[in-house]
Short mmCIF file of C-alpha atoms in Angstrom, two decimals:
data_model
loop_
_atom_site.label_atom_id
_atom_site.label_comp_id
_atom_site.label_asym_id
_atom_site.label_seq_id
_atom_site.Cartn_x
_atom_site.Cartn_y
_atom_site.Cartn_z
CA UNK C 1 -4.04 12.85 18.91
CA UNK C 2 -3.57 9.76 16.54
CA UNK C 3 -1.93 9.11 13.40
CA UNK C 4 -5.00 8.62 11.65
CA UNK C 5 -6.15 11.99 13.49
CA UNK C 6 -2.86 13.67 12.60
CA UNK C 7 -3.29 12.47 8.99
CA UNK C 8 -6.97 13.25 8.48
CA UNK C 9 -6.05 16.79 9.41
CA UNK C 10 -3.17 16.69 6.81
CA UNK C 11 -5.66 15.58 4.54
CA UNK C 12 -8.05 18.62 5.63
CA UNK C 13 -4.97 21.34 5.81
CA UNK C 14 -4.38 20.18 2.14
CA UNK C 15 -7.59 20.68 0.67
CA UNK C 16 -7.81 23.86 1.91
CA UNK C 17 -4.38 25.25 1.27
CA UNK C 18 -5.08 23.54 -2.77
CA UNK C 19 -8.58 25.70 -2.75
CA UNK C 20 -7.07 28.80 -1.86
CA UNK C 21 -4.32 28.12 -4.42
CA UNK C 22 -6.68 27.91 -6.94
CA UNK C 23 -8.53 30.77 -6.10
CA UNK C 24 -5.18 32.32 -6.62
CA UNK C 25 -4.43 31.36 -10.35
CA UNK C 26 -5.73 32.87 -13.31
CA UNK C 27 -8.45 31.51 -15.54
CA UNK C 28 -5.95 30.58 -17.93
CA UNK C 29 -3.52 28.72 -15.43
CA UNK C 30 -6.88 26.54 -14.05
CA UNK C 31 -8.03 25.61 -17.66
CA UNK C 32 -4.12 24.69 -18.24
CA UNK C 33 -3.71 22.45 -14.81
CA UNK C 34 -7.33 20.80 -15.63
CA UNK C 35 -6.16 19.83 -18.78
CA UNK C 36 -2.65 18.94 -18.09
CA UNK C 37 -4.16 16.59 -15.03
CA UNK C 38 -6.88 15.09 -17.78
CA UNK C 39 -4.34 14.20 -20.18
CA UNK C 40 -2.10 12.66 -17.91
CA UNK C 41 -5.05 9.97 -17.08
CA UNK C 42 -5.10 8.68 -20.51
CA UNK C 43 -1.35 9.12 -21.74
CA UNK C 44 1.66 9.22 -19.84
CA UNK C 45 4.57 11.63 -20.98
CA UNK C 46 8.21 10.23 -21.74
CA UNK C 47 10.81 11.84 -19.31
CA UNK C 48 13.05 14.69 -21.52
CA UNK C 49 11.00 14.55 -24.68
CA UNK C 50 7.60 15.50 -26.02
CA UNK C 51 6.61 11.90 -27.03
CA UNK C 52 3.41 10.16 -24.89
CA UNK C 53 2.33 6.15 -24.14
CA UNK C 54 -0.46 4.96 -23.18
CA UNK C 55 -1.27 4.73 -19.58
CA UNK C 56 -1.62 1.52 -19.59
CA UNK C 57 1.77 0.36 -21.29
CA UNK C 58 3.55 3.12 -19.17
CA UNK C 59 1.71 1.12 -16.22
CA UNK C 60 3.27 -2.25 -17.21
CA UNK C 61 6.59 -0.74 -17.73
CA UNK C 62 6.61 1.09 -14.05
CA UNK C 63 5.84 -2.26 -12.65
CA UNK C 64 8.24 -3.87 -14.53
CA UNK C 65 10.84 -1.46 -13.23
CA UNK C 66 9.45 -1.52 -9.88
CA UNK C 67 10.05 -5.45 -9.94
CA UNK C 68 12.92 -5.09 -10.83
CA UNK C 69 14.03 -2.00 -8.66
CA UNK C 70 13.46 -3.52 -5.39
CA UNK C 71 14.37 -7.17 -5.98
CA UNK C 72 18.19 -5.68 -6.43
CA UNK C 73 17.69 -3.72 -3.43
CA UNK C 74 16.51 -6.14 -1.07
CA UNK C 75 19.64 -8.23 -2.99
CA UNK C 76 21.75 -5.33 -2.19
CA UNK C 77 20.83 -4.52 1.40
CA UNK C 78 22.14 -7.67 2.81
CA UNK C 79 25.39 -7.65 0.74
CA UNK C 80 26.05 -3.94 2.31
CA UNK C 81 25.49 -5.18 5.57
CA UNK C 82 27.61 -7.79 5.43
CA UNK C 83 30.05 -6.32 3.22
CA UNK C 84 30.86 -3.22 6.05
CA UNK C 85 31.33 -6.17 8.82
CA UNK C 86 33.75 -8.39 6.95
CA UNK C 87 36.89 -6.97 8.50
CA UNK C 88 37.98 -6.71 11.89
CA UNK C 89 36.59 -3.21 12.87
CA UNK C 90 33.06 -4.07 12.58
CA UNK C 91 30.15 -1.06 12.31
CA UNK C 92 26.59 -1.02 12.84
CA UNK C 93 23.42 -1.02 10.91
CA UNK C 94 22.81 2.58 11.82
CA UNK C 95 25.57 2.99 9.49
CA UNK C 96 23.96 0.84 7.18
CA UNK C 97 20.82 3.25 7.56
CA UNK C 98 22.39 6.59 7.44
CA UNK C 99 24.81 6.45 5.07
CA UNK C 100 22.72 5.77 1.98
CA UNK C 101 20.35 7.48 3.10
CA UNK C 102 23.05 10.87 2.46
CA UNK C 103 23.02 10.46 -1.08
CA UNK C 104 19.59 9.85 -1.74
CA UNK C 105 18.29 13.20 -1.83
CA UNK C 106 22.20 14.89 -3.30
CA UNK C 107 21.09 11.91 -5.95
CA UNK C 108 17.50 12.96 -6.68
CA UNK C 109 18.35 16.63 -6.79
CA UNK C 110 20.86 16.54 -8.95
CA UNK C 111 18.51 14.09 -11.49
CA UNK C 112 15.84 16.83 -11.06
CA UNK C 113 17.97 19.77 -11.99
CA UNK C 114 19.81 18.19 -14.71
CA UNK C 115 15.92 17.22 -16.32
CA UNK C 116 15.51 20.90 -16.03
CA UNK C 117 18.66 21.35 -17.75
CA UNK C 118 18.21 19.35 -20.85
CA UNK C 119 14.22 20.30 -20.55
CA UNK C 120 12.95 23.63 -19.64
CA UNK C 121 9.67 22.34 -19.13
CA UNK C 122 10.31 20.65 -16.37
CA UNK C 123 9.41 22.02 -13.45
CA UNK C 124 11.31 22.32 -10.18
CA UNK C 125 8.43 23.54 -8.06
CA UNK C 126 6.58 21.78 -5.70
CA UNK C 127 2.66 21.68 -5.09
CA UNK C 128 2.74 19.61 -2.13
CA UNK C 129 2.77 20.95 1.03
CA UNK C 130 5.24 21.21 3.35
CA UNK C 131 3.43 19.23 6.07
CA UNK C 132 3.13 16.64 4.06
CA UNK C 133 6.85 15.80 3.15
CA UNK C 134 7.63 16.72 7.06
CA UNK C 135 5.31 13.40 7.77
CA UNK C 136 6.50 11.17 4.74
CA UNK C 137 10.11 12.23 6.10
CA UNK C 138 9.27 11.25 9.70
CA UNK C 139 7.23 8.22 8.59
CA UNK C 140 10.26 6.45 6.24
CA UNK C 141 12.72 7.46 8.81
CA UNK C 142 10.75 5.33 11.75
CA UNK C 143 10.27 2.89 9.66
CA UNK C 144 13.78 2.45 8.10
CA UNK C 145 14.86 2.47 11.81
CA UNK C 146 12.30 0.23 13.66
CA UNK C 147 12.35 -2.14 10.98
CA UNK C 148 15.96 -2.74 10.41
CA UNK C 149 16.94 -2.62 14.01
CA UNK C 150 14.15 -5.42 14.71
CA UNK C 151 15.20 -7.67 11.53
CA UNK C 152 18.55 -8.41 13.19
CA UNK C 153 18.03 -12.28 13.40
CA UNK C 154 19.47 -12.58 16.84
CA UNK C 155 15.97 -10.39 17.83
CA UNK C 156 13.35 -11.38 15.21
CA UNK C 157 14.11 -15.01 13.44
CA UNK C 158 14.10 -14.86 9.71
CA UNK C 159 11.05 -17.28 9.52
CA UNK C 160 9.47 -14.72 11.50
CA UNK C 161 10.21 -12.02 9.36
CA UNK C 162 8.52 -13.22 6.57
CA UNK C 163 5.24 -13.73 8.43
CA UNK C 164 5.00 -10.11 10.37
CA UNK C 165 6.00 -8.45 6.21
CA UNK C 166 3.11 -9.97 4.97
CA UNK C 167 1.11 -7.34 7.05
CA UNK C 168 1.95 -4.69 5.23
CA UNK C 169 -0.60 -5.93 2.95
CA UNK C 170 -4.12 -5.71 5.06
CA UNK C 171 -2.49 -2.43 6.86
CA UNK C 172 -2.91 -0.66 3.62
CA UNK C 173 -5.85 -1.91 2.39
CA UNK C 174 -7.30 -0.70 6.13
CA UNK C 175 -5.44 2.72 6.08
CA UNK C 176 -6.23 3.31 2.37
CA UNK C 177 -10.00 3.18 3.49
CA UNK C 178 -9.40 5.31 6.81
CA UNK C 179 -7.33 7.92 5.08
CA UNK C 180 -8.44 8.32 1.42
CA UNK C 181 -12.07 6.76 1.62
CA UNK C 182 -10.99 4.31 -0.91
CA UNK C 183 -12.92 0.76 -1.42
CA UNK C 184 -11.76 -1.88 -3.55
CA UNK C 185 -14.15 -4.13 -5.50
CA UNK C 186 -15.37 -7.73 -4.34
CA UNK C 187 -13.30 -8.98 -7.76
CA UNK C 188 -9.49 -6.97 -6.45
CA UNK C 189 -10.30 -7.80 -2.54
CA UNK C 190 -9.99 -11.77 -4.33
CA UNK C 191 -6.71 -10.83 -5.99
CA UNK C 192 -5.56 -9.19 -2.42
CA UNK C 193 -6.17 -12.26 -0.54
CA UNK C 194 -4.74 -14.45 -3.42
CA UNK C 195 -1.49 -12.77 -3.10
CA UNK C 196 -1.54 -13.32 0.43
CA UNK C 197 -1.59 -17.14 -0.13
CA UNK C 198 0.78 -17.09 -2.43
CA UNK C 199 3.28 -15.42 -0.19
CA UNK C 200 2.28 -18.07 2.81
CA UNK C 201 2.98 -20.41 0.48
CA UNK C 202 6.30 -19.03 -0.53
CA UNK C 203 7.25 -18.87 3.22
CA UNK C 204 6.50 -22.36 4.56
CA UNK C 205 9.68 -23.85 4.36
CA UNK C 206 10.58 -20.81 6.68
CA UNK C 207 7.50 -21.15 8.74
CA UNK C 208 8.20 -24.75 9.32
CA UNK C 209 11.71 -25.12 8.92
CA UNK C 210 11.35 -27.44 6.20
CA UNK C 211 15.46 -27.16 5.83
CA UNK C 212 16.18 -27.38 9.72
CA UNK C 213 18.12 -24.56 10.04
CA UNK C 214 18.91 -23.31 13.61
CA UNK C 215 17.32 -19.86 14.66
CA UNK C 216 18.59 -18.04 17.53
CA UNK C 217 16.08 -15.40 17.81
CA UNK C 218 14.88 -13.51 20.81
CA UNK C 219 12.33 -15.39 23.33
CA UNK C 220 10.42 -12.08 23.88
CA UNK C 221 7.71 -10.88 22.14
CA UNK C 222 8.89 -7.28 22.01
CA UNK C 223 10.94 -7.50 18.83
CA UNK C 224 8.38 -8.77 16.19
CA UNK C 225 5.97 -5.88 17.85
CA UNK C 226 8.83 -3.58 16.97
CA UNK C 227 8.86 -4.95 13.31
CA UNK C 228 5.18 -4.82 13.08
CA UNK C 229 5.28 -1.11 14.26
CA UNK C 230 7.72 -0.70 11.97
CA UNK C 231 5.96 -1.94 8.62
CA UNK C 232 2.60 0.52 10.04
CA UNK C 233 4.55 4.10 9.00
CA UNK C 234 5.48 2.56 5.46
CA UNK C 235 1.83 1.91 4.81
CA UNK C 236 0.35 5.13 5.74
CA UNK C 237 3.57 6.47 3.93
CA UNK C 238 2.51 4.55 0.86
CA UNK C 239 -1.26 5.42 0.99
CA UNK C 240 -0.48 9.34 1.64
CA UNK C 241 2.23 9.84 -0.99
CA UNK C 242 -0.67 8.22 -3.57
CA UNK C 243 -2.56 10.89 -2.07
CA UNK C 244 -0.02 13.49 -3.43
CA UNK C 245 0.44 11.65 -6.51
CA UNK C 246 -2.64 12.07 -7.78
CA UNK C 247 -3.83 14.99 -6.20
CA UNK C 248 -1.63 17.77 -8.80
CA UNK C 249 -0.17 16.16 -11.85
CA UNK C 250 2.51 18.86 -12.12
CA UNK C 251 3.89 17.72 -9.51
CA UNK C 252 7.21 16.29 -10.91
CA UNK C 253 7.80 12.99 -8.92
CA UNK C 254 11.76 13.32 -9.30
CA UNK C 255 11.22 16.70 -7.13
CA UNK C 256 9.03 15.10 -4.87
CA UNK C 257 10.84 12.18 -4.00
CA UNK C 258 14.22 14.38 -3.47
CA UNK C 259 11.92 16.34 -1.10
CA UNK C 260 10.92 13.64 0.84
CA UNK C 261 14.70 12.54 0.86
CA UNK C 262 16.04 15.62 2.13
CA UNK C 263 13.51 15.25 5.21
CA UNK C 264 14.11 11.83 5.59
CA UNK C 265 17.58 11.78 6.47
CA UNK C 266 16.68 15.16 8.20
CA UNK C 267 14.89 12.96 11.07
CA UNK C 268 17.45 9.81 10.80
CA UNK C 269 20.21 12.17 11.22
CA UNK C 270 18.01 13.71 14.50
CA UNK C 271 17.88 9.77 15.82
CA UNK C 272 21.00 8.76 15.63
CA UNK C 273 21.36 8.67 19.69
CA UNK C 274 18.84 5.38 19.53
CA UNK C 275 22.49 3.54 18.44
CA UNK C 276 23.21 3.29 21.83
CA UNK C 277 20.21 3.06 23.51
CA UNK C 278 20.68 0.56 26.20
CA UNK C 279 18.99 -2.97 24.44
CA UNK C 280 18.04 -1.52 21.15
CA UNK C 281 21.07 -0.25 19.36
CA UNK C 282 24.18 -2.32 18.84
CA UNK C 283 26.62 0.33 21.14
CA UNK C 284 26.86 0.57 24.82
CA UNK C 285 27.57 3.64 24.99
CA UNK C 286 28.55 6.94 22.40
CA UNK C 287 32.28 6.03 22.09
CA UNK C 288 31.33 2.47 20.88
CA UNK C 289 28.81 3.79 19.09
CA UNK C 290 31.38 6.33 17.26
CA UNK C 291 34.01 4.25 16.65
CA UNK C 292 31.29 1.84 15.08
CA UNK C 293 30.78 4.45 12.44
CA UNK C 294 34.24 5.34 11.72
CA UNK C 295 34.66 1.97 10.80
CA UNK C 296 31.89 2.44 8.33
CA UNK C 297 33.37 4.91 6.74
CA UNK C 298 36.57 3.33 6.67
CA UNK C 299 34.69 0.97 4.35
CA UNK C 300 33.64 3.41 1.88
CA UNK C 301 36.43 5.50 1.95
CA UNK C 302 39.95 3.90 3.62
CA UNK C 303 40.04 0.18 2.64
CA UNK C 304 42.92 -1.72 2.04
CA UNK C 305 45.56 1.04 2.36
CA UNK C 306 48.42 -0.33 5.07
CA UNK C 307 46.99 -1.19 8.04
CA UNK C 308 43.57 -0.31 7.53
CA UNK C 309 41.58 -3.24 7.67
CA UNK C 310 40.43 -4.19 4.11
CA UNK C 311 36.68 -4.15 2.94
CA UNK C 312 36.07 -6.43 0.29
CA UNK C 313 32.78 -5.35 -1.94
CA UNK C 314 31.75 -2.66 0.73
CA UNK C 315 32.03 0.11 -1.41
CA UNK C 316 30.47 -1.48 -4.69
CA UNK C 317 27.67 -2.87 -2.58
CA UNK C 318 26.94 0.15 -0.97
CA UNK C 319 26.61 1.86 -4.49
CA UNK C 320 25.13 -1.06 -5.64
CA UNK C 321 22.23 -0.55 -3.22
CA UNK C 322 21.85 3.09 -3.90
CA UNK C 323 21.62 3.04 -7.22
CA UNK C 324 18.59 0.26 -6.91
CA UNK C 325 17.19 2.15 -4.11
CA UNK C 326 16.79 5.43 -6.40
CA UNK C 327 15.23 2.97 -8.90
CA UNK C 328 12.50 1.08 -7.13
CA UNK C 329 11.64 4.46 -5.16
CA UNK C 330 10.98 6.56 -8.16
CA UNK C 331 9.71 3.54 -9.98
CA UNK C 332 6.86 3.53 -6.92
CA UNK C 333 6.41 6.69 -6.88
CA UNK C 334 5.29 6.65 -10.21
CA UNK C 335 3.32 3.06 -9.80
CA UNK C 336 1.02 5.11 -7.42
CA UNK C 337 0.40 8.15 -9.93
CA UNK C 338 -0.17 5.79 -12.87
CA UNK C 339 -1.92 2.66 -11.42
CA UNK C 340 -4.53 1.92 -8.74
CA UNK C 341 -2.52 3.33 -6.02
CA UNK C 342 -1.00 2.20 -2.56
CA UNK C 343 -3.00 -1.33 -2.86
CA UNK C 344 -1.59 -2.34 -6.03
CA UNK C 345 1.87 -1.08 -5.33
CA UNK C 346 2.02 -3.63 -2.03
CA UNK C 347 0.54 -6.49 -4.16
CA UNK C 348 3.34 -6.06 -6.90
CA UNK C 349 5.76 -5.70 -3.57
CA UNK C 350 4.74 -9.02 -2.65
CA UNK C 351 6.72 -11.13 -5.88
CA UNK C 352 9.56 -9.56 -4.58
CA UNK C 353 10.79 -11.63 -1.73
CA UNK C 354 10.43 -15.56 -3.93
CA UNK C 355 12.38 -13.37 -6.76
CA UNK C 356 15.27 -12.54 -3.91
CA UNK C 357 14.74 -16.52 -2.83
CA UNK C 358 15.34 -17.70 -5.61
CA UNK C 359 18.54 -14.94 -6.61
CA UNK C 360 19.87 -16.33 -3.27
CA UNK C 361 19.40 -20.33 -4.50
CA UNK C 362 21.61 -19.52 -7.04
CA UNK C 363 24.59 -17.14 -5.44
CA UNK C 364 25.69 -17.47 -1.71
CA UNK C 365 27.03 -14.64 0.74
CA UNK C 366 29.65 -17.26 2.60
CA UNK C 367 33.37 -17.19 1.70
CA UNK C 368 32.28 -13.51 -0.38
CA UNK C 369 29.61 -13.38 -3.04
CA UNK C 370 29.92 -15.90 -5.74
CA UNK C 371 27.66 -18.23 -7.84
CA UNK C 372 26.53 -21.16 -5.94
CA UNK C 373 22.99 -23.07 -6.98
CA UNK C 374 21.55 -25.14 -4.38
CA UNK C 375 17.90 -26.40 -5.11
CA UNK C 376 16.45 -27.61 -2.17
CA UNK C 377 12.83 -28.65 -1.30
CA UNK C 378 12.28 -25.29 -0.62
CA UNK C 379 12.98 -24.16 -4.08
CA UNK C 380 9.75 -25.84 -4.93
CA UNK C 381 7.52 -23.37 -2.23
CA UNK C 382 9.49 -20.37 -3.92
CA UNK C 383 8.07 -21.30 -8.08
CA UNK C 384 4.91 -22.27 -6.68
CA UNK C 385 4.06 -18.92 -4.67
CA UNK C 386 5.61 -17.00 -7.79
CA UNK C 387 2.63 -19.08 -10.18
CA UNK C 388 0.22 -18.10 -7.38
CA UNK C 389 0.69 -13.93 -6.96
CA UNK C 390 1.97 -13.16 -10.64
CA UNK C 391 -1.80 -13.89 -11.87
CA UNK C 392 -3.21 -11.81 -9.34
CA UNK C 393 -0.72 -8.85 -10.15
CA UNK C 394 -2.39 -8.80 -13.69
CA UNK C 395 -6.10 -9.80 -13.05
CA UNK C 396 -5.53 -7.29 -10.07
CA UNK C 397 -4.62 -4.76 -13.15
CA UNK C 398 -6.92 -5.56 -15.69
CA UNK C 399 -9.89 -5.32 -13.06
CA UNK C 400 -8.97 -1.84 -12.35
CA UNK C 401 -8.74 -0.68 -15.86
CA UNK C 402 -12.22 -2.44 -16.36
CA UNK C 403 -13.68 -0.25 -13.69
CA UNK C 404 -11.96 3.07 -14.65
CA UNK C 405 -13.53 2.23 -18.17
CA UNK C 406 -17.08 1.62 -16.77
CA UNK C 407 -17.15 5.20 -14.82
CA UNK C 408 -15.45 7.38 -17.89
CA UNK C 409 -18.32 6.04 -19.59
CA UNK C 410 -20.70 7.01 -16.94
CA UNK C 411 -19.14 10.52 -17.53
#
C-alpha cells in the first residue's frame, strides 16, 4: 500500500468515525458545533478573552507571525548547530534533532493547560483521531530526519539545497489535489508559479556561484534524493493537518499541535539507531554515537565549569530556536484553519529563505555571532526575489477571499 493509499484511507476512517460521532451528540450539541464552526469562518476569536476579528485581519496577522516565526528559526537552527560543535567534544545533528524536539510537546502542553487555567472555555479535548496524529507524528519525524541528515553540505551543496526546497511547492499543490480533491483557480495557479520565479531568482547567485565559493558536496546522486524524500512527508503533513484544521473548529490548535509533538518525538526517539548507521549518520558505531550526545548535553547543561569544555551561545541558541519553533508551528497551524490552506501556507514559506539571506548579509557565524554587513552582488538577487513573491503572497490572498465571497453568495 502507498502513502496516498494509506492517506486516502485515513481520510475514509475519518469520515466515518466523525459520522458516527455525530450520530452520537444531542440535537443541541450539533446545532452548537454547526454554529460554533459557521462563526469561526467569518470572525476569528482572540486567545483568553471573549473579543472576535475579522477573519481576514486575523489572516494577515497569522501570516505576519508565521513570517516572522520561521525566519528566526531557520536563523536559529544553524546557530544551534554550530553553537553545540564549537568546543572540542563535538556532537551530532541527531542531537540537534532530538533535543528540541523534548520540549516541544512539555512546551505546548503546558500552554494548553495554562489557557484552560485562565479560561474554562477552553477545551482540552481532542476531535481528531488518533490515526491521524500517529501519521503527522511519523511524517515530521522522517522528515526532520531525512532532511537534516541530507542538508549536511559535505552530502548535498548549499546551492543545491535551495533548488531541491523549492519542491515543496508543486508537491503540495499535487498532494493537495490527490488527498483533499482541492483545485486552485487559473488566477492562484499564476501566483504559485510567480513565487516559484521569484525564489529561482533569489537563488541564482547559489545556482551559479555568482560569489565563487568552493562546495565540497557529495558526487552521488543519492543525497539530494534523500532531501527530496525528505521535503515529500512535510507536504502531505501540511495538506493533512489542513485537513484537520478545518474539518472540527473545536478543535483547539494549541492541543493539537502538543499532540502531534508528543508523537513526534515518540518516532524520533524510536530512530535514534539511524546515528550510526554505517554512511548516513555521523557515528561509526553506538559508543561514538553516545559519547556524541553526551557532549550535547554537556552544552546545555555542563559548560564552562573546570574542565568541561566551554559552549559559547549553545544554550541561548538552543532556546532561542525553541521558542521560534513553537511560534512559526502554531502560527501555521493556524494559517491553515484561517486561510486557503496547505497551498498558501508553502507560498508564504517561500519569503522566508531571501529574509534569512539577507539576516545573514548583515551578521556572520565566524569568530561567534556578531554584526557584520557585507553586500555583495548577490544581495541584489535576494531584494529582487523578495519584490517578486511578496505580491503574489497578497494577490494570492485577495483572490481567495474573492472566491469565498462569490460562493457565500451562491449560498
Amino acid at each position: 500500500m502507498t502513502t496516498l493509499d494509506t492517506v486516502s484511507l485515513l481520510s475514509s476512517e475519518d469520515d466515518h468515525q466523525n459520522l458516527d460521532q455525530n450520530l452520537e451528540l444531542s440535537e443541541d450539541e450539533r446545532h452548537l458545533s454547526k454554529d460554533d464552526c459557521d462563526e469561526t469562518k467569518k470572525t476569528v476569536q482572540l486567545p483568553l478573552c471573549n473579543r472576535s476579528i475579522s477573519k481576514n485581519l486575523a489572516g494577515t496577522i497569522i501570516t505576519i507571525i508565521t513570517v516572522f516565526g520561521q525566519s528566526g528559526m531557520a536563523i536559529a537552527l544553524p546557530t544551534f548547530s554550530v553553537a553545540v560543535n564549537a568546543a572540542h567534544c563535538h556532537s551530532n545533528q541527531y542531537f540537534v534533532l532530538i533535543y528540541p524536539a523534548m520540549w516541544f510537546p512539555i512546551i505546548f502542553s503546558l500552554i494548553a493547560f495554562a489557557s484552560k487555567a485562565i479560561n474554562p472555555k477552553f477545551s482540552l479535548k481532542s476531535y481528531t483521531a488518533i490515526k491521524a496524529y500517529i501519521i503527522l507524528g511519523l511524517l515530521c519525524a522522517v522528515n526532520c530526519l531525512l532532511v537534516t541528515f541530507a542538508s549536511l553540505p559535505d552530502r548535498t551543496p548549499p546551492n543545491l539545497q535551495g533548488i531541491l526546497g523549492i519542491t515543496i511547492i508543486p508537491f503540495t499543490v499535487i498532494l493537495r489535489y490527490a488527498i483533499l480533491r482541492k483545485k486552485v483557480g487559473v488566477g492562484r495557479l499564476l501566483c504559485t508559479l510567480g513565487t516559484l520565479v521569484g525564489l529561482f531568482i533569489t537563488l541564482v547567485p547559489n545556482i551559479f556561484n555568482i560569489e565563487k565559493n568552493k562546495h565540497h558536496g557529495s558526487k552521488s546522486v543519492i543525497w539530494p534524493l534523500i532531501f527530496i524524500l525528505g521535503i515529500l512527508p512535510a507536504a502531505i503533513a501540511n495538506v493533512l493537518q489542513e485537513k484537520e484544521m478545518k474539518r472540527d473548529y473545536r478543535e483547539e490548535s494549541l492541543v493539537f499541535q502538543a499532540w502531534v509533538a508528543w508523537y513526534n518525538v515518540f518516532f524520533l526517539g524510536l530512530l535514534f539507531w539511524t546515528g550510526f548507521i554505517p554512511h548516513f549518520g555521523q557515528a561509526s558505531n553506538i559508543q561514538q554515537f553516545q559519547h556524541q550526545m553526551d557532549c550535547g548535553f554537556l552544552s546545555q547543561f555542563g559548560g564552562g565549569k573546570g574542565k568541561v569544555p566551554s559552549y559559547p551561545w549553545a544554550l541561548g541558541a538552543a532556546w532561542l530556536f525553541i521558542s521560534f519553533y513553537c511560534i512559526a508551528n502554531q502560527a501555521a497551524l493556524l494559517l491553515l484553519r484561517y486561510s486557503d490552506g496547505a497551498i498558501y501556507l508553502v507560498i508564504v514559506q517561500a519569503i522566508i529563505p531571501p529574509i534569512v539571506a539577507i539576516f545573514w548579509t548583515l551578521f556572520t557565524l565566524k569568530g561567534g555571532f556578531h554584526w557584520h554587513p557585507r553586500f555583495t552582488d548577490s544581495s541584489a538577487f535576494v531584494f529582487a526575489g523578495i519584490i517578486v513573491i511578496l505580491p503574489c503572497i497578497i494577490i494570492y490572498n485577495y483572490l481567495t477571499l474573492k472566491e469565498e465571497k462569490a460562493e457565500s453568495n451562491k449560498i
